Amino acid sequence: MMECDPSDTPEDAQSGSNMRKSAQKLIERYYFQLSQGCGNHCDNPECLSSGKITQPLAPNEAAARALHCLKVRARLCTQAVQEDEEMDTVEDILRHPVAGPSGTLGHPVPVPGLGQPCPRQPKSMFLSEEKLDQLMQECSESGNYSTLKQTLWDVFSSSERLGASWPRSGVSKLATPPVSKACDTTSPSLKKMTKEEVRALEGEKDVDSSEAEIPAPVEAVAASSLTMASSVCTVDIDSLRSSYEKLFNMDNSIFEAGLVNALVMLCSNMEMDLKVKPNVAKDVNFLNLYEIVLELPVLGCEAYLENVVPLVCRGIALLPVTSQVALVKSWSHHSAERLKSMLENLQQILSLRVYTGTFTRDHLMNDDETISSCTTVIRIIYYASLLGGVHYTKQPVWDTSELPLLDTDNFSSIEMVGNASRKRYHDHISEEMELSPLDVRVPLIPLDEFYNEPLNETIEMDRDFAYWKMPDHSFSEKTKFSFMSHPFILNPATKAQALYYDNRIRMYSERRMNLFQSMMAGAFQSNPYLKLQVRRDHIVEDALVELEVVVLENPQDLKKQLMVEFDAEQGIDEGGLSKEFFQLIVEEIFNPDYGMFIHCPESHTYWFNPSSYESCAQFTLIGIVLGLAMYNSVILDLHLPSVIYRKLEGKKGVFEDLKEFKQSVWKGLDDLLEYSGDDMEDVFMQPFQINYTDIYGTMITTDLKEGGADIVVSQANKREYVDLYADFLLNKCVEKQFLAFQRGFNLVTSESPLQMMFTPQELEMLICGEKEFDFNELENSTEYDGGFSKETNCVRWFWEAVHSMDLEDKRKLLQFTTGSDRIPVGGLAKLKLIIAKNGPDSDRLPSAHTCFNVLLLPEYSSKEKMNSLLMKAIKECKGFGML
């Protein structure tokens, strides 16, 4: 083990640190003169301006050569002197020995063999709109832009200088790391401070500034040590954008290459600092740096998009959560167009990386640092879009209501997570900001624009699911990146695939547990499947009775794979019988004769009947049926308003939800809100009451608040009236029925990642399927077997017949071939229909294996014959049998 020299002092360590910083500055200067030149047409062979470097060097080649120049003490061409740097040339480094205990530097020593540097001009330490304007004007008048190029390089390659540029009014222009305790300006410790720190404390006027710096009081510096530097952005964004507009109105070729190289160096250094210095974000304001870089209007250009933006994303992905939250808050003030432009740039990088990468089962997209970091930055844009969007007028509160225990409810004793303890936020940013997609009615960017289709087509969802399930142990090398933790970038079809893996794993787990118990007990155990035997003409009664028995005996059996058997039918359930079972039971449950749901003609949807005589247990069983359908990947023909799916995810219904559910009611209430006359009481004469008619035609009047009959709606209380009215219709009057329904749904889905991954709109699509019947997609994705091909006459006649059908017949065809007339998430292309030859020409009707989406067609001799028998089959056939 290396032992420390007891003679080493803090002054020695500080001096060594200064030496390293100076060496870093020298490497940067060598890199600049190799890649950009000094602009003085010198004769230095290590300078691009000399003409002795025949072609521009690549960034990596220039960096390697810069290190070599430092090693051999090559001649340095420099245009400017930085007054705050104590060692800024090779001569300085070699002539100044390490400081002694007193903290003073020794006398310089002569260094032979070094050439004289080129003449140098003073330069500013940071940029502002005024300084950049003046610099551009001077360069334009002289026709020599070398000073502009040098200044852009010096500022944009240095985190200290760039972080201090374009400060907001009232903010000290030199951003310095906070000190741990207040410094007395008369203390000897000031001798050890850098000049920048002294300026920050004393408010010293910058040598190139025409205005005085704003002093930074000692107490303020001390207080700032208690907060993280990278938690507040102090950049004047308006001034920055104005500067960029003027700068990039010039000929970009003058400075583009140098600016790109400077940004590459800057971002690489910041990324390395964030990786190797865990607490560096407490001392350095990275928000200023990344805000300035990301405001560049040319980030969409090839040079920046390929070289700079990926490095920026890698750095931002390493920022602590508090800094990322600060970026969310800052970006939420951007316009929708600006935010969308940032998203498009990142999506372009993602797509390009996916298309050009060679990803296999052993090398996944998850392991690509550029893809994972871009996805992380897209998450920040996602939350900025939510935060800056249109929120509900009355912030929808989380539903913490619980179903009371009832003696008549057989399910009351079942233990499960209720609304009050439901997990509401599913990542660190969401939790820190207490922000959920459920809070936002219209985000700045539509949610479907965050989907990246190339990524969704390439992703290995089974491996990604395994990474998501991998426990996050502190002793593990590194937590694997999972796209499931960033569900906004996945389209509903990919999410449905992830949910399918989760459900299947639970099914297999239950099956293995059942087998294990059978082996240990040495006796016959329960069926490894959830088996339901029902009669077609009593399907609701049989299903609810059998499900009630299962739940009361062991609710965990609901996690088994469902198998349905129709009484007196020979069909074996490989998926097709389950589809038919759910379709039939949904048709019966929503039948008005049962009185559990009422039909709303205005929106063609069904709603809970608040006057239903059915018990809570019956509504719980309905929720179980819905959960089982989703758990077994069966799409249902449900017609429920969208507010139901928001309520299932834990939010109460609010006034805005009435617009889609009850348009006329919403319009009346909206007119009331818009009315501005002082005679509202006389015009509307509306007390705080609601009148509605139950299913039996009886008029019911209810007070919306205590003493509501004596309170008249006025300008002062109209908002309260509207909110109470909507809350009663959507929440209170059906609270008992909905909570029972929700409990049944959660009995099946409580352990799945459903609520984490799916928005209410996506959940509705998952349960009810797509709405667009594009049979061209189905034709393009169909496979053929048994001797059929796409060019076979019978096949061509079949598709001609299909495209000539009306929508109702197309639904019947889907029902006949797949067991369901619903379109899966992702469109008809996801059905994977197979058309197989079923013998030569005959009078047999077409048949189907609905479990496997296989349509069997004899090779009919004419189009008319095929069309006639096909229509007869899809319209008149019902039931299952053995062929």
mmCIF file of C-alpha atoms in Angstrom, residues 229-420:
data_model
loop_
_atom_site.group_PDB
_atom_site.id
_atom_site.type_symbol
_atom_site.label_atom_id
_atom_site.label_comp_id
_atom_site.label_asym_id
_atom_site.label_seq_id
_atom_site.Cartn_x
_atom_site.Cartn_y
_atom_site.Cartn_z
ATOM 1 C CA ALA A 229 -25.680 24.094 -7.592
ATOM 2 C CA SER A 230 -27.361 22.094 -10.362
ATOM 3 C CA SER A 231 -30.865 22.754 -9.101
ATOM 4 C CA VAL A 232 -31.506 26.252 -10.474
ATOM 5 C CA CYS A 233 -30.836 27.601 -13.954
ATOM 6 C CA THR A 234 -29.455 31.169 -13.875
ATOM 7 C CA VAL A 235 -29.171 31.690 -17.650
ATOM 8 C CA ASP A 236 -31.035 34.558 -19.314
ATOM 9 C CA ILE A 237 -32.750 32.435 -21.959
ATOM 10 C CA ASP A 238 -34.179 35.376 -23.900
ATOM 11 C CA SER A 239 -30.779 37.047 -24.151
ATOM 12 C CA LEU A 240 -29.190 33.733 -25.109
ATOM 13 C CA ARG A 241 -31.696 33.136 -27.916
ATOM 14 C CA SER A 242 -31.176 36.666 -29.211
ATOM 15 C CA SER A 243 -27.410 36.117 -29.279
ATOM 16 C CA TYR A 244 -27.801 32.810 -31.111
ATOM 17 C CA GLU A 245 -30.114 34.379 -33.669
ATOM 18 C CA LYS A 246 -27.533 37.029 -34.523
ATOM 19 C CA LEU A 247 -24.612 34.607 -34.460
ATOM 20 C CA PHE A 248 -26.173 32.017 -36.731
ATOM 21 C CA ASN A 249 -27.374 34.642 -39.181
ATOM 22 C CA MET A 250 -23.695 34.859 -40.113
ATOM 23 C CA ASP A 251 -21.936 32.395 -42.393
ATOM 24 C CA ASN A 252 -21.800 29.336 -40.133
ATOM 25 C CA SER A 253 -18.818 27.882 -41.958
ATOM 26 C CA ILE A 254 -16.645 30.534 -40.299
ATOM 27 C CA PHE A 255 -16.921 28.986 -36.854
ATOM 28 C CA GLU A 256 -18.971 25.750 -37.139
ATOM 29 C CA ALA A 257 -16.080 23.256 -37.058
ATOM 30 C CA GLY A 258 -14.431 24.975 -34.095
ATOM 31 C CA LEU A 259 -17.704 25.289 -32.214
ATOM 32 C CA VAL A 260 -18.523 21.601 -32.738
ATOM 33 C CA ASN A 261 -15.071 20.556 -31.534
ATOM 34 C CA ALA A 262 -15.321 22.843 -28.514
ATOM 35 C CA LEU A 263 -18.733 21.410 -27.603
ATOM 36 C CA VAL A 264 -17.441 17.858 -28.017
ATOM 37 C CA MET A 265 -14.602 18.610 -25.621
ATOM 38 C CA LEU A 266 -16.894 20.389 -23.174
ATOM 39 C CA CYS A 267 -19.550 17.673 -23.115
ATOM 40 C CA SER A 268 -16.967 14.876 -22.889
ATOM 41 C CA ASN A 269 -15.358 16.554 -19.889
ATOM 42 C CA MET A 270 -18.735 17.096 -18.208
ATOM 43 C CA GLU A 271 -19.719 13.481 -18.796
ATOM 44 C CA MET A 272 -16.454 12.273 -17.289
ATOM 45 C CA ASP A 273 -16.840 14.576 -14.276
ATOM 46 C CA LEU A 274 -20.342 13.280 -13.636
ATOM 47 C CA LYS A 275 -19.132 9.689 -13.867
ATOM 48 C CA VAL A 276 -16.068 9.906 -11.633
ATOM 49 C CA LYS A 277 -17.167 12.639 -9.210
ATOM 50 C CA PRO A 278 -20.454 11.590 -7.586
ATOM 51 C CA ASN A 279 -21.128 14.941 -5.900
ATOM 52 C CA VAL A 280 -19.862 17.260 -8.608
ATOM 53 C CA ALA A 281 -23.412 18.449 -9.378
ATOM 54 C CA LYS A 282 -23.481 20.047 -5.924
ATOM 55 C CA ASP A 283 -20.581 22.322 -6.856
ATOM 56 C CA VAL A 284 -20.999 22.911 -10.602
ATOM 57 C CA ASN A 285 -24.180 24.241 -12.175
ATOM 58 C CA PHE A 286 -24.610 21.777 -15.026
ATOM 59 C CA LEU A 287 -28.088 23.141 -15.711
ATOM 60 C CA ASN A 288 -26.605 26.385 -17.042
ATOM 61 C CA LEU A 289 -24.249 24.465 -19.304
ATOM 62 C CA TYR A 290 -26.826 22.095 -20.761
ATOM 63 C CA GLU A 291 -29.416 24.842 -21.171
ATOM 64 C CA ILE A 292 -26.942 26.958 -23.159
ATOM 65 C CA VAL A 293 -25.956 24.013 -25.365
ATOM 66 C CA LEU A 294 -29.503 22.772 -25.955
ATOM 67 C CA GLU A 295 -30.680 26.245 -26.955
ATOM 68 C CA LEU A 296 -28.429 26.116 -30.028
ATOM 69 C CA PRO A 297 -30.787 26.504 -33.011
ATOM 70 C CA VAL A 298 -28.587 24.260 -35.192
ATOM 71 C CA LEU A 299 -28.734 21.093 -33.081
ATOM 72 C CA GLY A 300 -30.764 19.448 -35.815
ATOM 73 C CA CYS A 301 -27.889 19.831 -38.303
ATOM 74 C CA GLU A 302 -25.826 16.763 -39.034
ATOM 75 C CA ALA A 303 -22.560 17.869 -37.412
ATOM 76 C CA TYR A 304 -24.240 18.727 -34.093
ATOM 77 C CA LEU A 305 -26.773 15.902 -34.167
ATOM 78 C CA GLU A 306 -24.141 13.212 -34.598
ATOM 79 C CA ASN A 307 -21.315 14.597 -32.440
ATOM 80 C CA VAL A 308 -22.776 16.886 -29.776
ATOM 81 C CA VAL A 309 -26.326 15.853 -28.890
ATOM 82 C CA PRO A 310 -25.470 12.246 -27.895
ATOM 83 C CA LEU A 311 -22.788 13.539 -25.521
ATOM 84 C CA VAL A 312 -25.255 16.032 -24.044
ATOM 85 C CA CYS A 313 -27.764 13.227 -23.463
ATOM 86 C CA ARG A 314 -25.163 11.069 -21.738
ATOM 87 C CA GLY A 315 -24.364 13.883 -19.363
ATOM 88 C CA ILE A 316 -27.968 14.764 -18.588
ATOM 89 C CA ALA A 317 -28.723 11.095 -17.923
ATOM 90 C CA LEU A 318 -26.051 11.169 -15.197
ATOM 91 C CA LEU A 319 -27.510 14.203 -13.413
ATOM 92 C CA PRO A 320 -29.179 13.627 -10.037
ATOM 93 C CA VAL A 321 -32.962 13.544 -9.915
ATOM 94 C CA THR A 322 -33.232 17.037 -8.428
ATOM 95 C CA SER A 323 -31.342 18.461 -11.405
ATOM 96 C CA GLN A 324 -33.501 16.551 -13.874
ATOM 97 C CA VAL A 325 -36.594 17.869 -12.108
ATOM 98 C CA ALA A 326 -35.186 21.389 -12.477
ATOM 99 C CA LEU A 327 -34.820 20.760 -16.218
ATOM 100 C CA VAL A 328 -38.434 19.572 -16.366
ATOM 101 C CA LYS A 329 -39.612 22.791 -14.742
ATOM 102 C CA SER A 330 -37.440 24.927 -17.022
ATOM 103 C CA TRP A 331 -38.436 23.148 -20.230
ATOM 104 C CA SER A 332 -42.112 23.233 -19.305
ATOM 105 C CA HIS A 333 -42.014 26.975 -20.103
ATOM 106 C CA HIS A 334 -40.894 26.303 -23.674
ATOM 107 C CA SER A 335 -43.436 26.586 -26.452
ATOM 108 C CA ALA A 336 -44.921 23.388 -27.823
ATOM 109 C CA GLU A 337 -43.001 23.931 -31.081
ATOM 110 C CA ARG A 338 -39.670 24.315 -29.275
ATOM 111 C CA LEU A 339 -40.251 21.256 -27.124
ATOM 112 C CA LYS A 340 -41.388 19.240 -30.134
ATOM 113 C CA SER A 341 -38.226 20.249 -32.010
ATOM 114 C CA MET A 342 -36.103 18.909 -29.147
ATOM 115 C CA LEU A 343 -38.088 15.675 -29.172
ATOM 116 C CA GLU A 344 -37.740 15.270 -32.940
ATOM 117 C CA ASN A 345 -33.955 15.655 -32.722
ATOM 118 C CA LEU A 346 -33.738 12.959 -30.061
ATOM 119 C CA GLN A 347 -36.123 10.667 -31.923
ATOM 120 C CA GLN A 348 -33.953 11.084 -35.013
ATOM 121 C CA ILE A 349 -30.851 10.038 -33.073
ATOM 122 C CA LEU A 350 -32.702 7.048 -31.629
ATOM 123 C CA SER A 351 -34.008 5.910 -35.003
ATOM 124 C CA LEU A 352 -30.623 6.324 -36.663
ATOM 125 C CA ARG A 353 -28.915 4.403 -33.878
ATOM 126 C CA VAL A 354 -31.470 1.592 -34.094
ATOM 127 C CA TYR A 355 -31.203 1.313 -37.888
ATOM 128 C CA THR A 356 -27.392 1.447 -38.014
ATOM 129 C CA GLY A 357 -26.687 -0.667 -34.934
ATOM 130 C CA THR A 358 -26.077 -4.398 -35.074
ATOM 131 C CA PHE A 359 -28.253 -5.631 -32.243
ATOM 132 C CA THR A 360 -28.571 -9.309 -31.405
ATOM 133 C CA ARG A 361 -29.860 -11.404 -28.538
ATOM 134 C CA ASP A 362 -26.458 -10.967 -26.895
ATOM 135 C CA HIS A 363 -26.057 -7.266 -27.692
ATOM 136 C CA LEU A 364 -29.350 -5.508 -27.048
ATOM 137 C CA MET A 365 -30.430 -1.924 -27.531
ATOM 138 C CA ASN A 366 -30.617 -1.739 -23.739
ATOM 139 C CA ASP A 367 -26.809 -1.945 -23.616
ATOM 140 C CA ASP A 368 -26.294 0.961 -26.014
ATOM 141 C CA GLU A 369 -25.386 4.034 -23.969
ATOM 142 C CA THR A 370 -26.559 6.494 -26.616
ATOM 143 C CA ILE A 371 -30.009 4.895 -26.859
ATOM 144 C CA SER A 372 -30.496 4.639 -23.100
ATOM 145 C CA SER A 373 -29.332 8.216 -22.435
ATOM 146 C CA CYS A 374 -31.492 9.653 -25.244
ATOM 147 C CA THR A 375 -34.465 7.810 -23.777
ATOM 148 C CA THR A 376 -33.728 9.319 -20.375
ATOM 149 C CA VAL A 377 -33.688 12.837 -21.830
ATOM 150 C CA ILE A 378 -36.928 12.119 -23.700
ATOM 151 C CA ARG A 379 -38.425 11.277 -20.305
ATOM 152 C CA ILE A 380 -37.527 14.793 -19.121
ATOM 153 C CA ILE A 381 -39.232 16.234 -22.213
ATOM 154 C CA TYR A 382 -42.217 13.971 -21.516
ATOM 155 C CA TYR A 383 -42.713 15.361 -18.025
ATOM 156 C CA ALA A 384 -42.058 18.920 -19.241
ATOM 157 C CA SER A 385 -44.845 18.383 -21.778
ATOM 158 C CA LEU A 386 -47.150 17.195 -19.004
ATOM 159 C CA LEU A 387 -46.240 20.016 -16.631
ATOM 160 C CA GLY A 388 -46.659 22.692 -19.279
ATOM 161 C CA GLY A 389 -49.880 21.244 -20.694
ATOM 162 C CA VAL A 390 -53.516 21.965 -19.925
ATOM 163 C CA HIS A 391 -54.384 20.504 -16.551
ATOM 164 C CA TYR A 392 -57.885 19.788 -15.330
ATOM 165 C CA THR A 393 -59.618 22.938 -14.103
ATOM 166 C CA LYS A 394 -60.155 21.242 -10.814
ATOM 167 C CA GLN A 395 -57.082 19.146 -10.155
ATOM 168 C CA PRO A 396 -58.382 15.569 -10.076
ATOM 169 C CA VAL A 397 -57.645 14.158 -6.672
ATOM 170 C CA TRP A 398 -56.681 10.574 -6.084
ATOM 171 C CA ASP A 399 -59.587 8.404 -5.149
ATOM 172 C CA THR A 400 -58.969 7.235 -1.589
ATOM 173 C CA SER A 401 -62.463 5.915 -0.963
ATOM 174 C CA GLU A 402 -62.809 2.325 0.150
ATOM 175 C CA LEU A 403 -65.752 -0.038 -0.071
ATOM 176 C CA PRO A 404 -67.274 -0.496 3.412
ATOM 177 C CA LEU A 405 -67.423 -3.983 4.881
ATOM 178 C CA LEU A 406 -70.871 -5.495 4.432
ATOM 179 C CA ASP A 407 -72.254 -8.660 5.962
ATOM 180 C CA THR A 408 -73.948 -9.513 2.663
ATOM 181 C CA ASP A 409 -70.693 -9.186 0.669
ATOM 182 C CA ASN A 410 -68.858 -12.492 0.451
ATOM 183 C CA PHE A 411 -65.713 -10.768 -0.807
ATOM 184 C CA SER A 412 -65.280 -8.332 2.092
ATOM 185 C CA SER A 413 -62.732 -10.538 3.845
ATOM 186 C CA ILE A 414 -60.336 -10.714 0.875
ATOM 187 C CA GLU A 415 -57.154 -8.791 1.590
ATOM 188 C CA MET A 416 -55.858 -6.564 -1.191
ATOM 189 C CA VAL A 417 -54.332 -3.140 -1.761
ATOM 190 C CA GLY A 418 -57.024 -0.469 -1.601
ATOM 191 C CA ASN A 419 -57.231 2.962 -3.154
ATOM 192 C CA ALA A 420 -55.735 4.707 -0.137
#
